[in-house]
Coordinates of N, CA and C in Angstrom, one line a residue:
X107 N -8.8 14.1 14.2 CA -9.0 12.9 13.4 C -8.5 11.7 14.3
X108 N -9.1 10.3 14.4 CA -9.2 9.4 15.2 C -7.4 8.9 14.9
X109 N -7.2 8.0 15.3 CA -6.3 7.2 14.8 C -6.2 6.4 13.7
X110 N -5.4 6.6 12.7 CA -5.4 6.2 10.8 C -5.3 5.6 11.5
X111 N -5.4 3.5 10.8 CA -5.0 2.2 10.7 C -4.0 2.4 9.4
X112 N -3.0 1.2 9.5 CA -1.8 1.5 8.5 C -3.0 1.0 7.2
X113 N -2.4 2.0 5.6 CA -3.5 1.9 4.8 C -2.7 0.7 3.7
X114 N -3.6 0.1 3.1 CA -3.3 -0.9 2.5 C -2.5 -0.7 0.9
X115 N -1.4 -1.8 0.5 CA -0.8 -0.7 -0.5 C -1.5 -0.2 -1.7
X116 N -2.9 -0.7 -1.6 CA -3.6 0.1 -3.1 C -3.9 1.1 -2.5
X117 N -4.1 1.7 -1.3 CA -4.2 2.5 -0.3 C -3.5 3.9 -0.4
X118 N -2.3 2.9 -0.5 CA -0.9 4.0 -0.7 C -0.8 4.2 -1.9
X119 N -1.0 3.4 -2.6 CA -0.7 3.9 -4.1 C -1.4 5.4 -4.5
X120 N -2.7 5.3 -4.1 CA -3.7 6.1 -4.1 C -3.4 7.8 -3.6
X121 N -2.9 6.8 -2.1 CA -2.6 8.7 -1.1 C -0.9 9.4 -2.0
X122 N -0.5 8.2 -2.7 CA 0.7 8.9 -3.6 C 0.4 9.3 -4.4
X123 N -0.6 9.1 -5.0 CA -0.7 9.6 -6.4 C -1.3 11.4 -5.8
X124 N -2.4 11.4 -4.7 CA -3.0 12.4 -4.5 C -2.0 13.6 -3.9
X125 N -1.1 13.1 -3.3 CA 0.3 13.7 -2.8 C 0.4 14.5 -3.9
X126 N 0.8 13.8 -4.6 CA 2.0 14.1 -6.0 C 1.1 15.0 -6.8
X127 N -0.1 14.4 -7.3 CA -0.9 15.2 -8.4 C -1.9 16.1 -7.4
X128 N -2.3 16.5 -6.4 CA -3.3 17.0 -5.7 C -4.4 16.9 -5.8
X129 N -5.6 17.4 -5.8 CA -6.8 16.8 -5.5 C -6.7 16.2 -7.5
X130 N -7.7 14.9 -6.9 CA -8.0 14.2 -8.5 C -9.2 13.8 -9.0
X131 N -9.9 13.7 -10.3 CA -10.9 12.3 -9.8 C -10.5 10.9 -9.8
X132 N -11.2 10.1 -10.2 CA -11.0 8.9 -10.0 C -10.6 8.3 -11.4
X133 N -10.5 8.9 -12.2 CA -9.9 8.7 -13.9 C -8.6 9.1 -13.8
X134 N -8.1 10.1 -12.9 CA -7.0 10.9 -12.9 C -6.3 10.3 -12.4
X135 N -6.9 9.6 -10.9 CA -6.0 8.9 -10.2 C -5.6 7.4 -11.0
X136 N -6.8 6.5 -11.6 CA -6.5 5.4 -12.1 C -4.9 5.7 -13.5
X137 N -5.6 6.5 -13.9 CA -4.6 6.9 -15.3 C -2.5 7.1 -14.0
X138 N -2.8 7.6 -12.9 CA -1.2 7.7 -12.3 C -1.3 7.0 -11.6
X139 N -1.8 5.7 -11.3 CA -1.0 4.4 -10.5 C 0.5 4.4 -10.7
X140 N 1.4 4.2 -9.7 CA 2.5 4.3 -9.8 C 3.0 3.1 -10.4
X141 N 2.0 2.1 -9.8 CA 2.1 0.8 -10.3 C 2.3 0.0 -11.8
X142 N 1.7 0.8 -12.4 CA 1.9 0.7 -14.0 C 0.8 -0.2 -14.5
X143 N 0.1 -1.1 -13.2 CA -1.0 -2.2 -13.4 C -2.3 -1.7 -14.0
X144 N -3.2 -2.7 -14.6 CA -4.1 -2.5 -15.6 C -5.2 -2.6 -14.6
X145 N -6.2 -2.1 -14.3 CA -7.0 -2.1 -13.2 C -8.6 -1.2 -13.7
X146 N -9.5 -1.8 -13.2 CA -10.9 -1.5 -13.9 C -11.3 0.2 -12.7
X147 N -12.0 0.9 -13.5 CA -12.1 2.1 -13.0 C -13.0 1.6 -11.8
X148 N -13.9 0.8 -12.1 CA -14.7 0.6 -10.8 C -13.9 0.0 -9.5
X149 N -12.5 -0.2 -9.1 CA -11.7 -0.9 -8.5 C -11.4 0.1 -7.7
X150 N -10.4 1.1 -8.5 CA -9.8 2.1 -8.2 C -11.2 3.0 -7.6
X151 N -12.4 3.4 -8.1 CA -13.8 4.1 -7.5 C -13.6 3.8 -6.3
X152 N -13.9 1.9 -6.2 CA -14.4 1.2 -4.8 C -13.3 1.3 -3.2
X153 N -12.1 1.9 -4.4 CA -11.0 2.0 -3.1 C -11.0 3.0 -2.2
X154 N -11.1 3.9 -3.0 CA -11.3 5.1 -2.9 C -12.7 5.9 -2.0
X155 N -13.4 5.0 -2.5 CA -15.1 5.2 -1.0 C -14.3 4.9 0.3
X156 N -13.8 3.5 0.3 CA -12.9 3.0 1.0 C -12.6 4.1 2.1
X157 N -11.8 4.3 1.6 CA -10.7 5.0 1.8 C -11.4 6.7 2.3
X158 N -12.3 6.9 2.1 CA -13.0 8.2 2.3 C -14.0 7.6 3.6
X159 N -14.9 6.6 3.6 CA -15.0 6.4 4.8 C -14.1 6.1 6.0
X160 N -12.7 5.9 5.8 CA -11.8 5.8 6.8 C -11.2 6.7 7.0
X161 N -11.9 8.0 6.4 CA -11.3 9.8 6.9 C -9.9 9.9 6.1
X162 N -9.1 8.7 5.2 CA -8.3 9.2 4.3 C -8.3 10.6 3.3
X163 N -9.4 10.3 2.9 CA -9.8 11.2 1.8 C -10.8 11.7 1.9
X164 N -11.1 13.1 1.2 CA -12.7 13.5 1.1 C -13.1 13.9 -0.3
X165 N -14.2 14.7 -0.5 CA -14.0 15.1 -1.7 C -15.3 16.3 -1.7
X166 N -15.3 16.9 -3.1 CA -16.4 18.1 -3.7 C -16.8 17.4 -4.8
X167 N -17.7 17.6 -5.3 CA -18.6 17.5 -6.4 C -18.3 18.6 -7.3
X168 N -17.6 18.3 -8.8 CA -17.5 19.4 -9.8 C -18.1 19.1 -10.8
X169 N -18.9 19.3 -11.3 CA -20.3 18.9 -11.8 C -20.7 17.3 -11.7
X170 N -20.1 16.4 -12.8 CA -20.7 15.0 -12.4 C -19.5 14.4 -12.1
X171 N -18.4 15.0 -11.6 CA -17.6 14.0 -11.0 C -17.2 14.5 -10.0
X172 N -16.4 13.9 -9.2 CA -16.0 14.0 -7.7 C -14.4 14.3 -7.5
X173 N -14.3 15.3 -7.0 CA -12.7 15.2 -6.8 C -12.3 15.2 -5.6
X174 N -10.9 14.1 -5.3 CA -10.9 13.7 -4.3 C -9.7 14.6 -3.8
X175 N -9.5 14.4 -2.7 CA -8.3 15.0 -2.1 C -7.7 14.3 -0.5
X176 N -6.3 14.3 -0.5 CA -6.0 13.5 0.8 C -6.5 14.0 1.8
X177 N -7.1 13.2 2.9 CA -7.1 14.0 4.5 C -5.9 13.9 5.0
X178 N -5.1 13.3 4.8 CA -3.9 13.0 5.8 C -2.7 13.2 4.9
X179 N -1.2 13.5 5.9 CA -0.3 14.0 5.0 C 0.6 13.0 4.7
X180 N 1.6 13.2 3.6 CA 2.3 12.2 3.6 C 3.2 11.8 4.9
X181 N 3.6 12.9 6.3 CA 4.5 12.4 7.2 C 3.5 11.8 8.3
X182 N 2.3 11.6 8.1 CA 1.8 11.2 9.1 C 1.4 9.7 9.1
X183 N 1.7 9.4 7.5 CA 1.3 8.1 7.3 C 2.8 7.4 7.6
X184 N 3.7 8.1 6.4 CA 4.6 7.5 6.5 C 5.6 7.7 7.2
X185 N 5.6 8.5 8.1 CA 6.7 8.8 9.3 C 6.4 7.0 10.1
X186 N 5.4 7.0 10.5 CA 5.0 5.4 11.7 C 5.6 4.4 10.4
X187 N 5.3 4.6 9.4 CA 5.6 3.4 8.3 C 7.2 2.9 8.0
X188 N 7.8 3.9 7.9 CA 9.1 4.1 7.9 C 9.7 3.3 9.3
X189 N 9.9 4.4 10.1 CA 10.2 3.6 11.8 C 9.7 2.6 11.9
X190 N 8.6 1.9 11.8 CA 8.3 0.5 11.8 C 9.0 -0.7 11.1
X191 N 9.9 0.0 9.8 CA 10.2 -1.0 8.4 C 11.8 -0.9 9.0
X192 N 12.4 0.2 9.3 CA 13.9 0.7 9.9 C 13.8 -0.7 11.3
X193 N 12.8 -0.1 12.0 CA 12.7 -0.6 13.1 C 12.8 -2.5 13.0
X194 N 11.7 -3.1 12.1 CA 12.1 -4.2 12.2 C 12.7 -4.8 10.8
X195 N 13.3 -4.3 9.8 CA 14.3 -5.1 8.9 C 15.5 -4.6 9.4
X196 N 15.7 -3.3 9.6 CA 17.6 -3.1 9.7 C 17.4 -2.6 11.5
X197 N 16.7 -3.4 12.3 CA 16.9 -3.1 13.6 C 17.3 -1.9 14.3
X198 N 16.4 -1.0 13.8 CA 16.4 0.3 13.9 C 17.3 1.3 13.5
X199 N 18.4 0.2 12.4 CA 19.4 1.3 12.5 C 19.2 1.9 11.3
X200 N 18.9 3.8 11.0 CA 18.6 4.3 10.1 C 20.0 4.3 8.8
X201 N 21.1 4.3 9.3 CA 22.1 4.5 8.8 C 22.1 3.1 7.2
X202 N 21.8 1.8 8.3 CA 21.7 0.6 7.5 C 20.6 1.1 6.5
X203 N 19.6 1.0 6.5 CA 18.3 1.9 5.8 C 18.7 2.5 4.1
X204 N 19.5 3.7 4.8 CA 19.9 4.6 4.0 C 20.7 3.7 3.0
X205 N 21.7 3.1 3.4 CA 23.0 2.3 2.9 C 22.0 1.4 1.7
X206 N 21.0 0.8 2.4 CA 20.5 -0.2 1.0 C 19.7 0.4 0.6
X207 N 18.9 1.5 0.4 CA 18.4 2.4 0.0 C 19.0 2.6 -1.4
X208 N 20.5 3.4 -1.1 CA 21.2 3.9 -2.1 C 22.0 3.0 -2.9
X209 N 22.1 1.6 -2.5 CA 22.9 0.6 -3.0 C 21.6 0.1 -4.4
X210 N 20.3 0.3 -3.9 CA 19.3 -0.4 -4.7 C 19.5 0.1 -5.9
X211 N 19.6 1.3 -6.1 CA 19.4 2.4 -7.7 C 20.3 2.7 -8.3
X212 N 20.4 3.9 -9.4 CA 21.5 4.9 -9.3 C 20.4 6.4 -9.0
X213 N 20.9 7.1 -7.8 CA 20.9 8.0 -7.2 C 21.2 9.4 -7.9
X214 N 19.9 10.3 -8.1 CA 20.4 11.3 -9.4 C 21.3 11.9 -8.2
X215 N 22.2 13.1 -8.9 CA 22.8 14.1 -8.2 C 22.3 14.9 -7.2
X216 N 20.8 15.5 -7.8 CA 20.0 16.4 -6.9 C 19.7 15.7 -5.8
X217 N 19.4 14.3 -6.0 CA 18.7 13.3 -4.8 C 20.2 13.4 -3.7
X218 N 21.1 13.2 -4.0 CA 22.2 13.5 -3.2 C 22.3 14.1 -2.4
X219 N 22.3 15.3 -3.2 CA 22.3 16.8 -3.0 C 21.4 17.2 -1.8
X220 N 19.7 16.2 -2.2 CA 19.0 17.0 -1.4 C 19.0 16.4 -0.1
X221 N 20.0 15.2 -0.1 CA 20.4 13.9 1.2 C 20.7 14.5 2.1
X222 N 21.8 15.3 1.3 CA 23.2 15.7 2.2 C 22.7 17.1 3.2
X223 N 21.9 18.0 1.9 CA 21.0 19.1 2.6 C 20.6 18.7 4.2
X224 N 19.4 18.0 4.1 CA 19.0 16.9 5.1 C 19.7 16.6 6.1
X225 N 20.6 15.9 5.9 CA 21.6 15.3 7.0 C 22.3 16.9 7.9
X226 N 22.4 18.0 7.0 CA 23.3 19.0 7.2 C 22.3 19.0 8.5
X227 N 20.8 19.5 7.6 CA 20.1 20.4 8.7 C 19.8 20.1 10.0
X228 N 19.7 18.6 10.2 CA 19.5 17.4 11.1 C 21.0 17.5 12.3
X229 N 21.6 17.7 11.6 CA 22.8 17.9 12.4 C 22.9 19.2 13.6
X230 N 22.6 20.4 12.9 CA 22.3 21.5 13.1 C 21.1 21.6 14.7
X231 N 20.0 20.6 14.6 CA 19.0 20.7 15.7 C 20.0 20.3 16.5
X232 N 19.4 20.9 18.2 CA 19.6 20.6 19.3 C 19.2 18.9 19.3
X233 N 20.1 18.3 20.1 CA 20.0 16.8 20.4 C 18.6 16.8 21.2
X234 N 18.0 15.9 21.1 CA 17.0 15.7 22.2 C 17.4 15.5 23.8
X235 N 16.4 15.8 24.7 CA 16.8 15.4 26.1 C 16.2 13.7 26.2
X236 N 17.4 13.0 26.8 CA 16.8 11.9 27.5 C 16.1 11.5 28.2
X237 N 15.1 11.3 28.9 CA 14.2 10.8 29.7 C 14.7 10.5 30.8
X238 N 14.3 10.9 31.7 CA 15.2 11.3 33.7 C 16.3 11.7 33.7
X239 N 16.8 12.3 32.3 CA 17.8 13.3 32.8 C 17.4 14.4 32.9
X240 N 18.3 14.9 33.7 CA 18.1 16.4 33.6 C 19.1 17.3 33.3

């Protein structure tokens, strides 16, 4: 697959919903906008062609409707999306990130939980090699 262009946020709205709920139609997906917005089904349709000629999405034919499904995963979009937002609001520092991340909400337990998991396992990998060291 070529190189995605970053997708627009009705874009994302879209590849989240398909994430989350797995393949959908296009009633499925309008009904789980994360967004809560009121939006004509022909909108959400037209995004979605969109979005399928740009190798996001594809889809099957189950009798007269169409069910769609992501081409691409969630780390592939949003790994570059992430490092780019770290990278230029908190100057790449993930730590800062995290910090107003957790300051924005309240943070259930599990989410903690599954933080700290994370951090554990991240710890655990071999450090990377630096470039002309040896």
């Amino acid at each position: 697959m070529k190189n995605i262009r970053e997708p627009s946020k009705l874009e994302m709205q879209v590849l989240s919903v398909l994430w989350q709920r797995g393949p959908s139609t296009v009633r499925e997906v309008l009904d789980a906008m994360p967004d809560g917005k009121t939006r004509a089904y022909t909108t959400i349709l037209s995004v979605i062609q969109v979005m399928e000629k740009k190798g996001l999405l594809s889809h099957v034919a189950e009798g007269n409707a169409h069910v769609y499904k992501a081409r691409v995963t969630r780390d592939k979009i949003a790994g570059p999306l992430l490092r780019n937002l770290v990278s230029q609001v908190f100057g790449g520092n993930a730590a800062t990130a995290l910090q107003h991340l957790l300051s924005g909400k309240t943070v259930e337990r599990e989410e903690l939980d599954e933080i700290k998991r994370l951090i554990s396992e991240h710890e655990q990998k071999p450090e990377p090699r630096k470039k002309g060291k040896k």
